Coordinates of C-alpha atoms in Angstrom, one line a residue:
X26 CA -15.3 1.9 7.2
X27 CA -15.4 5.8 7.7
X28 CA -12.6 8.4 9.2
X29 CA -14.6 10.3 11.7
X30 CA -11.9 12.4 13.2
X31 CA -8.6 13.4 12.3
X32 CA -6.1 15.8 14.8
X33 CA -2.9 16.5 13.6
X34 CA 0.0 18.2 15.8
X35 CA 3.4 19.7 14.0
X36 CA 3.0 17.2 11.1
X37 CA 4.0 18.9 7.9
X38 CA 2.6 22.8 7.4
X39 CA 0.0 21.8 10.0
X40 CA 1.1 23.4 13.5
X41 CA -2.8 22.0 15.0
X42 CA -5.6 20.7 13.0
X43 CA -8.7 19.1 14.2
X44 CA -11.0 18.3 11.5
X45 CA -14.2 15.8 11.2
X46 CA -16.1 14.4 8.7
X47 CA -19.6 13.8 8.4
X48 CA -20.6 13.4 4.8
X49 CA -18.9 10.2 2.9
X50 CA -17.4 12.9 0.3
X51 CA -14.9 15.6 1.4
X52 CA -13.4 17.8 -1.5
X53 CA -10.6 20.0 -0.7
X54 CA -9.7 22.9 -2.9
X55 CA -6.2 25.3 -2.6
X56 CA -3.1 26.0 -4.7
X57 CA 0.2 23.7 -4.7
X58 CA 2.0 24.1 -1.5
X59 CA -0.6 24.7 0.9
X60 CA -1.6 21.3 3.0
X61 CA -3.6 19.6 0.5
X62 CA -1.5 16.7 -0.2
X63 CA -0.1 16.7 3.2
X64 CA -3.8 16.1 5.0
X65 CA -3.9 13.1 2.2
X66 CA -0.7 11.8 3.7
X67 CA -1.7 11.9 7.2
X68 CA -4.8 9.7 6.7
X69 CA -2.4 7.1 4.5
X70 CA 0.1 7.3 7.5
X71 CA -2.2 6.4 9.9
X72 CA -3.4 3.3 7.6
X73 CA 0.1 2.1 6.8
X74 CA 2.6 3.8 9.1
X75 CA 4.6 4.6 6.3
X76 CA 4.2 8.0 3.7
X77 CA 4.1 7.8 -0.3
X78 CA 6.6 10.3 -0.4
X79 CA 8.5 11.2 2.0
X80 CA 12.7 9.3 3.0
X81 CA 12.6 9.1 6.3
X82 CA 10.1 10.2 9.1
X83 CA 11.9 13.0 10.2
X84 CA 10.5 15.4 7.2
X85 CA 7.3 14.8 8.9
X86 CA 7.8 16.3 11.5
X87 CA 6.7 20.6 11.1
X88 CA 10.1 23.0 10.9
X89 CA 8.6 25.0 13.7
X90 CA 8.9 21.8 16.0
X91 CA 12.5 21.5 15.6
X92 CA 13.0 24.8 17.8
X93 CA 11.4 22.6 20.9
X94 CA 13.7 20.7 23.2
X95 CA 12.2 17.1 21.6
X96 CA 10.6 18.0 18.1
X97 CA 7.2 15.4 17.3
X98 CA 4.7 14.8 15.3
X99 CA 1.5 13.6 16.4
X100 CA -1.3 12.1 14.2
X101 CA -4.5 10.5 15.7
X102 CA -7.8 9.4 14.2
X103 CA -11.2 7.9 15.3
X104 CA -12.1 5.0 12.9
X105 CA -15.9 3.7 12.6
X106 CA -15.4 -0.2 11.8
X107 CA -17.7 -2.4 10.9
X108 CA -17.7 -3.6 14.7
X109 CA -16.5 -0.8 16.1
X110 CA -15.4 2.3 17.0
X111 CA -11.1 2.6 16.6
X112 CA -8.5 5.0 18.0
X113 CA -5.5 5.1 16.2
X114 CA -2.3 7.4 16.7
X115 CA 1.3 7.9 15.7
X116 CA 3.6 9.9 17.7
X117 CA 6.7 10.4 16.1
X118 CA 9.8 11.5 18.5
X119 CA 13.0 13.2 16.8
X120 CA 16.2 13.2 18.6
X121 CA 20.1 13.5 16.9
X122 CA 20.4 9.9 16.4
X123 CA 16.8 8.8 15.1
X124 CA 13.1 9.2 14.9
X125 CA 11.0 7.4 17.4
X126 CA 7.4 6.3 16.3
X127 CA 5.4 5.3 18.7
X128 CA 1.8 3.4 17.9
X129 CA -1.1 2.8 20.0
X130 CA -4.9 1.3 19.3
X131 CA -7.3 2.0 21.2
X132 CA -4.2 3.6 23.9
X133 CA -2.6 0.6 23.6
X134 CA 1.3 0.1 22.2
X135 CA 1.0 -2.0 19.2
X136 CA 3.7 -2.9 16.3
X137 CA 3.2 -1.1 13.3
X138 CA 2.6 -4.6 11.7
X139 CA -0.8 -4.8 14.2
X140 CA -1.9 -0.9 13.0
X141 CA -2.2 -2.1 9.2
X142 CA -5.3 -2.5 8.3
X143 CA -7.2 -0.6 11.4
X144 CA -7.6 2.0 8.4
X145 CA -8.4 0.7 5.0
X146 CA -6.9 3.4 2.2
X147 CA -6.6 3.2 -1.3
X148 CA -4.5 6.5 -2.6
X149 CA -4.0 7.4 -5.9
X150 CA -2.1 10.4 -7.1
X151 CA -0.2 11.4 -9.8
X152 CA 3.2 9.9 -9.1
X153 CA 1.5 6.6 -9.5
X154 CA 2.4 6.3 -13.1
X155 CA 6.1 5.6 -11.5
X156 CA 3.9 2.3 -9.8
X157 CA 4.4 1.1 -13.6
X158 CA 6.8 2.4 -14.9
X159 CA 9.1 2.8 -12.0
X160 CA 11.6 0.3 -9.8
X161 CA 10.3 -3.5 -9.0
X162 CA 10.7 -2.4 -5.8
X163 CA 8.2 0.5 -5.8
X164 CA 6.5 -2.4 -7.3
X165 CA 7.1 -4.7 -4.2
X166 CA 6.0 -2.2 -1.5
X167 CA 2.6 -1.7 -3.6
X168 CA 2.1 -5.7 -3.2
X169 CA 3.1 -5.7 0.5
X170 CA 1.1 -2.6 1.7
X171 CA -2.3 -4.1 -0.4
X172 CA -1.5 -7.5 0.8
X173 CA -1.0 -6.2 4.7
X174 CA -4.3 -4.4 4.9
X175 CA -6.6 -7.6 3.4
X176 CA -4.7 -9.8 6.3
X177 CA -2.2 -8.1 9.0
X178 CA -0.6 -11.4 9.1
X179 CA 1.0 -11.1 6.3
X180 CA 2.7 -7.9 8.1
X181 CA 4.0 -9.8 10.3
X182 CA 5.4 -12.3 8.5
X183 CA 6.9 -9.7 6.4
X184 CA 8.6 -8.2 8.9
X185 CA 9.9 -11.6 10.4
X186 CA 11.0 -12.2 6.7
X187 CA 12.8 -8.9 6.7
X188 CA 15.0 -9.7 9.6
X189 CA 15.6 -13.1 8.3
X190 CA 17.2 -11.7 5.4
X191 CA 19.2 -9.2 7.2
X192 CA 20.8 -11.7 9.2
X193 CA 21.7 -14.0 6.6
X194 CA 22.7 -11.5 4.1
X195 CA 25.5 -10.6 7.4
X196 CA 26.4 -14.3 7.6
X197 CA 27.1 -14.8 3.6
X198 CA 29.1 -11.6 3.7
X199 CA 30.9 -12.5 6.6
X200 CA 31.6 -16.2 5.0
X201 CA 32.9 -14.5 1.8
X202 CA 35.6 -12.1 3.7
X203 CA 36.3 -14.7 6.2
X204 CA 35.7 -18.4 4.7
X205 CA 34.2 -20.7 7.2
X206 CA 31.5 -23.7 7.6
X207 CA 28.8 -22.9 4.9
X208 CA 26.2 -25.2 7.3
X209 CA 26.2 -22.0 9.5
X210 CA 23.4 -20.9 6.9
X211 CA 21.3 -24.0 7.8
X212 CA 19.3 -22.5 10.2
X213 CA 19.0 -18.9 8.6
X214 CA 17.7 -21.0 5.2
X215 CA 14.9 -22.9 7.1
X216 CA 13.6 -19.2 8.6
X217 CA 13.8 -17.3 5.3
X218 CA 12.1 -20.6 3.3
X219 CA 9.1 -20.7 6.3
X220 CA 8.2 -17.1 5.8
X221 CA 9.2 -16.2 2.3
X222 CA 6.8 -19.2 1.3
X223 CA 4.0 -17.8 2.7
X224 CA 4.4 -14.0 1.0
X225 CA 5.1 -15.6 -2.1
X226 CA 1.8 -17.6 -2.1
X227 CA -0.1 -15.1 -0.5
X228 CA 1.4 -12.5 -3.4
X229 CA 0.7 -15.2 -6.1
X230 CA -2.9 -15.5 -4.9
X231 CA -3.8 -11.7 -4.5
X232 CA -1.9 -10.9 -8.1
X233 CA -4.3 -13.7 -9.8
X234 CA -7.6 -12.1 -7.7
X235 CA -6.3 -8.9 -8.7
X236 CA -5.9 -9.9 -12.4
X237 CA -9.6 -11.0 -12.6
X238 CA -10.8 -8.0 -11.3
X239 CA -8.8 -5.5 -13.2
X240 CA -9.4 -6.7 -16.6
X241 CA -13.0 -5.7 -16.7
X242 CA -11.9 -2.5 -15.3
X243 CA -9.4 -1.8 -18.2
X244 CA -11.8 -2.6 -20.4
X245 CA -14.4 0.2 -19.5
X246 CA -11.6 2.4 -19.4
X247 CA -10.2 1.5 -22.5
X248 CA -13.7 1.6 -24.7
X249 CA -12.4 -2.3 -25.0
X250 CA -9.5 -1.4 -27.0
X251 CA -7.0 -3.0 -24.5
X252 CA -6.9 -6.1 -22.6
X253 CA -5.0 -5.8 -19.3
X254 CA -2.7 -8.9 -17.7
X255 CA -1.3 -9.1 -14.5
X256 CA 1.8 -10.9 -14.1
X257 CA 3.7 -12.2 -10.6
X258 CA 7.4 -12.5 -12.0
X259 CA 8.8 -14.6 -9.3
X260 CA 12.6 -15.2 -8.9
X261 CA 11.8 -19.0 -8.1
X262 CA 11.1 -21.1 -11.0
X263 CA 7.2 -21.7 -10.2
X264 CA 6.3 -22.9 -14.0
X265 CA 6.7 -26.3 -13.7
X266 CA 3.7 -28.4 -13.1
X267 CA 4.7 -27.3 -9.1
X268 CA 3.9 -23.8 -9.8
X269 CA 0.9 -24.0 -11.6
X270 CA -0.4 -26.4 -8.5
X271 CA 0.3 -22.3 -7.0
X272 CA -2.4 -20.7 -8.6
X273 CA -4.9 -23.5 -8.8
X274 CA -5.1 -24.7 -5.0
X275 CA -4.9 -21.6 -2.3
X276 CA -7.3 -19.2 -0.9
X277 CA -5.8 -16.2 0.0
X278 CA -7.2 -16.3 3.7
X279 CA -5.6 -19.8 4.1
X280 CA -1.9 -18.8 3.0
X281 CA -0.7 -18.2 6.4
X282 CA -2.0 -21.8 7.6
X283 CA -0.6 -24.8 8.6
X284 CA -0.1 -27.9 6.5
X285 CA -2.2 -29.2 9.2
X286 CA -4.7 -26.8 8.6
X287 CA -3.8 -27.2 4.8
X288 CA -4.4 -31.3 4.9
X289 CA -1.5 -31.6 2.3
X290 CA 2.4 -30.9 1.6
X291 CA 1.3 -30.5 -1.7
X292 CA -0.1 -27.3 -0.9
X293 CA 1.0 -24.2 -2.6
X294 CA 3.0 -22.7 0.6
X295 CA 4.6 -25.8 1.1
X296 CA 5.0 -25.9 -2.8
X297 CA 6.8 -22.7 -2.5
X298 CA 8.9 -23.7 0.5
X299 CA 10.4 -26.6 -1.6
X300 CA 11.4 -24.9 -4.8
X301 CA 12.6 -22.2 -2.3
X302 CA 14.9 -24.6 -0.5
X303 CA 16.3 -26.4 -3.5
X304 CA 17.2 -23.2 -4.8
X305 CA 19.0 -21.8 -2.0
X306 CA 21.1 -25.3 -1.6
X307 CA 21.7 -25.8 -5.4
X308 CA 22.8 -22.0 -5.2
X309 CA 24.7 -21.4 -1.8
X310 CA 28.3 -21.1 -3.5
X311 CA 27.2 -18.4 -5.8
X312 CA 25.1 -16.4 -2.7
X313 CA 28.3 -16.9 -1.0
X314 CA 30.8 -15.5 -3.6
X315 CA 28.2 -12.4 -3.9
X316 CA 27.5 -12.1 0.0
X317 CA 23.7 -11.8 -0.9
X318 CA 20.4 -13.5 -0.8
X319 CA 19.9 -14.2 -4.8
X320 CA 16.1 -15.2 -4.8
X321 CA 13.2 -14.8 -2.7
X322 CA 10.4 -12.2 -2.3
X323 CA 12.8 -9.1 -2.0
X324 CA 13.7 -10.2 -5.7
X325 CA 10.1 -10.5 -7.5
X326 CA 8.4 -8.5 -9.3
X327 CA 4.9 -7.2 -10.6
X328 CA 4.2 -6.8 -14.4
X329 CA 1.2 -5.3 -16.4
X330 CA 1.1 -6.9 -20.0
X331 CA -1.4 -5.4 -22.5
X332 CA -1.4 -7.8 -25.6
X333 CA 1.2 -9.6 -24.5
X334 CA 3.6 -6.4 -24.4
X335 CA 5.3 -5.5 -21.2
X336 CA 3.6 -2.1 -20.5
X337 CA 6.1 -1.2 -17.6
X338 CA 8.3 -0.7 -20.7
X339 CA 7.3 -0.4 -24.1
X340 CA 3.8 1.7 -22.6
X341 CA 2.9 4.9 -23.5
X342 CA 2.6 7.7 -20.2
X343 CA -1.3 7.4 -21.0
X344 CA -1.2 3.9 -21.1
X345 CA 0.8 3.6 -17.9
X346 CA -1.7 6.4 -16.1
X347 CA -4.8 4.2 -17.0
X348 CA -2.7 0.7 -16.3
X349 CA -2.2 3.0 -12.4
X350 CA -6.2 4.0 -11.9
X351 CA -7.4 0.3 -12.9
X352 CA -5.4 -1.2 -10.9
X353 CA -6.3 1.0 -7.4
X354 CA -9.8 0.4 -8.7
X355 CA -9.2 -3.2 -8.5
X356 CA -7.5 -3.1 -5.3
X357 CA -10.6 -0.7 -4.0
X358 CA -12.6 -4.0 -4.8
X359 CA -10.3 -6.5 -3.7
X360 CA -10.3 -5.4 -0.1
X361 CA -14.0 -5.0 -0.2
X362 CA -14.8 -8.4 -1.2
X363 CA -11.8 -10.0 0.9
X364 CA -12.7 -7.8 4.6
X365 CA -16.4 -6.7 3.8
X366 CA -15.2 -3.2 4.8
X367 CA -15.2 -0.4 1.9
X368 CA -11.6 1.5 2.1
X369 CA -11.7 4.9 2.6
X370 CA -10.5 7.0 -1.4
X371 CA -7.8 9.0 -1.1
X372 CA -7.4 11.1 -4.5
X373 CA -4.4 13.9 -4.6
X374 CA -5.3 16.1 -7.3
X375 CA -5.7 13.1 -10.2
X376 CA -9.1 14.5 -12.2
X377 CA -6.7 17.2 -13.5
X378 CA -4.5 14.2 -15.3
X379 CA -7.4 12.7 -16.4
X380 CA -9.9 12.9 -20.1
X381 CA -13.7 13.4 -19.6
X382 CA -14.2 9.6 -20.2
X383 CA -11.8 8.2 -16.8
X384 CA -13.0 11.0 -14.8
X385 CA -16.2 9.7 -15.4
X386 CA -15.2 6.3 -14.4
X387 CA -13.9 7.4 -11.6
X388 CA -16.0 9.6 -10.1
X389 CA -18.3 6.1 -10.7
X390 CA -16.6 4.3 -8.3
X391 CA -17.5 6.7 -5.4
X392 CA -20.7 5.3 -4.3
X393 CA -23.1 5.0 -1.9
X394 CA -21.6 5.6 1.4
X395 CA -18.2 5.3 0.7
X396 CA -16.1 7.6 2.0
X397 CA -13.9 9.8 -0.5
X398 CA -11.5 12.8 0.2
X399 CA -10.5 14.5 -2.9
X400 CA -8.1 17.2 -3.2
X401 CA -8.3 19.9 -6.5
X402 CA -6.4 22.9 -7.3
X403 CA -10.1 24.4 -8.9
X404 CA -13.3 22.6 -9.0
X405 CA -13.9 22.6 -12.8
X406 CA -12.9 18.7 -13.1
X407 CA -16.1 18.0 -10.9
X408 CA -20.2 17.7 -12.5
X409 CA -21.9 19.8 -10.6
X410 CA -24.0 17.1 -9.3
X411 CA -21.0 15.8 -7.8
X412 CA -19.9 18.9 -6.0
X413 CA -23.7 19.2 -4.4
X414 CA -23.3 16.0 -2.6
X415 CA -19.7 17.1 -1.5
X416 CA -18.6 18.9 1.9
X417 CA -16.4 21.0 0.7
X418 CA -13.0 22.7 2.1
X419 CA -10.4 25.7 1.1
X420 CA -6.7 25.2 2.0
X421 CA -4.6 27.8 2.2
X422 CA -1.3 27.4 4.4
X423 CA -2.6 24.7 6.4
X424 CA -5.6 26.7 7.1
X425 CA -9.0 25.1 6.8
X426 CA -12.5 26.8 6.2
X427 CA -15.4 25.6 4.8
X428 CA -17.0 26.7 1.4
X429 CA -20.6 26.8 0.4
X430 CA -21.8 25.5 -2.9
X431 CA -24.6 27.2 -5.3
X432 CA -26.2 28.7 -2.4
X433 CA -25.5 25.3 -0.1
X434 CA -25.6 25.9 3.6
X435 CA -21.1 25.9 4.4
X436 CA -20.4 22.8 6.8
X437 CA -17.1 23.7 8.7
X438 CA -14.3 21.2 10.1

């Protein structure tokens, strides 16, 4: 997979930017504050139609836009597949009320649950020590947005999930103000059971693919001092002999399928959808007194144990950082061996953060013909023989040019 084009209108300090890339390795070099980050975003956004950093779409959108009668953003790319050649674009529409975002493939309207996975991205920057050591929920949303671009059905059923629970958590607060037939919740239960036990199995599945992968990792990163565990801390009780049936039985392409498909109600999601609907019935009083939804996906959480020590807390900020980079290095290899595609790197400014040793490693996984835009305040992070095989770029206030290396012809945007 390869980002051929990207053209950006009024998004961030970019006013109009049309840039393409023709060698698998892109470096971009410019102080703080001048686009570097923001170009990074752009591709994510077009991968995931949501940003790593900013609250709400509207800070997308350039100053300088707001002065027009209807302020946008526009963001399009052209994506070479491994079957094809994709357009992608996000138009986002800013009125007094809200911010319209509008998404087409190939000029066609689509969900932003369908543009998932069109554009494979793994990102890493320096705010993903907060990935560990942060919120379960930043946690959550790293689970969902890996998950979603492996299989864009499990964006869809996440957003079906979502609803779900914002209808029922209405209903349980409007039967603890008002008291009233608890069977209303029948039907909300059976939706929120269907879909929440497919993400659960499809979240146990990718955590124990991801676990195998990422110990290795670690332990090149490490010099073998550390062994690293992943752990899915689910809010059902999946140990029982049930649970383990969880991790033993389901490949992650067949979560989403029918017990038809399956052969067997003793199949993990159907597993899931049991425990999950016990649960809700042994503990509907309880949901009812706190007019929330007490269990379920929305309430898991992701853990990275080294020795048997809960890293998100007890770990050192170094430990944390290297925990961050092997596990994007594991997800870099997880959607390549689940979609045969290679994601495209994304790497704000990290080699700065980094020792000699895990720049080395990383730098390592850039192979081949993958494609890898790096951004770098100076260029004294990078081996030579790296920077010779890299197109490189100066920022400076959302200004592009190109820059020539040791005597090597420039190659412009």
């Amino acid at each position: 997979m390869r980002l051929a084009h990207l053209s950006l209108t009024n998004f961030r300090n970019y006013v109009r930017l049309e840039l393409d890339f023709s060698q698998p390795i892109t470096l971009l070099q410019g102080d703080n504050a001048q686009g570097k980050t923001n170009l990074l975003e752009a591709a994510y956004y077009l991968a995931t139609a949501s940003s790593p950093r900013a609250r709400t779409d509207r800070e997308l959108i350039n100053w300088l836009a707001n002065e027009d009668e209807i302020p946008f953003a526009r963001l399009e790319a052209k994506v070479e597949g491994s079957d094809a050649l994709r357009e992608v674009s996000i138009v986002l529409l800013s009125n007094a009320d809200r911010v319209q975002k509008e998404i087409r493939i190939n000029g066609v309207k689509r969900r932003a649950s369908e543009l998932i996975g069109q554009l494979k991205t793994v990102l890493f920057m320096p705010e993903d020590i907060d990935l560990i050591a942060g919120s379960p929920d930043a946690r959550r949303n790293y689970l969902d947005t890996a998950i979603s671009q492996i299989d864009s059905r499990y964006a869809r059923s996440l957003s079906q999930y979502n609803r779900v629970l914002t209808q029922r958590n209405s209903l349980l607060r409007t039967l603890r103000e008002r008291p009233g037939d608890p069977r209303q919740l029948d039907f909300w239960d059976r939706r929120l059971v269907e879909e929440g036990g497919h993400l659960i199995a499809w979240r146990v599945r990718t955590v124990a693919a991801l676990d195998q992968l990422v110990q290795d990792i670690h332990a090149r990163l490490t010099g073998g001092e550390e062994r690293l565990r992943l752990l899915y801390r689910c809010s059902l009780p999946l140990d029982g002999e049930q649970g383990r049936q969880l991790y033993r039985q389901l490949p992650l392409a067949a979560a989403r399928a029918s017990e038809e498909e399956m052969g067997t109600e003793d199949t993990p999601a159907s597993v899931v959808r049991h425990i999950f609907q016990r649960q809700l019935e042994a503990r509907r009083e309880e949901e009812i007194e706190r007019g929330m939804t007490l269990m379920g996906p929305q309430r898991d959480d992701l853990r990275f144990l080294v020795g048997g020590v809960d890293m998100c807390t007890y770990g050192s900020r170094g430990q944390q950082r290297t925990i961050a980079i092997s596990l994007k290095l594991a997800e870099m290899e997880l959607i390549r061996d689940k979609t045969g595609e290679e994601p495209i790197l994304l790497l704000d400014d990290v080699m700065s953060e980094l020792d000699e040793e895990r720049r080395h490693h990383l730098m390592d996984a850039i192979h081949g013909e993958q494609q890898a835009i790096i951004t770098a305040c100076d260029l004294s992070s990078f081996a030579p023989s790296f920077l010779e095989q890299a197109t490189l770029w100066r920022i400076e206030g959302g200004r592009i040019e190109s820059v020539a290396y040791e005597g090597a012809p420039p190659t412009g945007p």
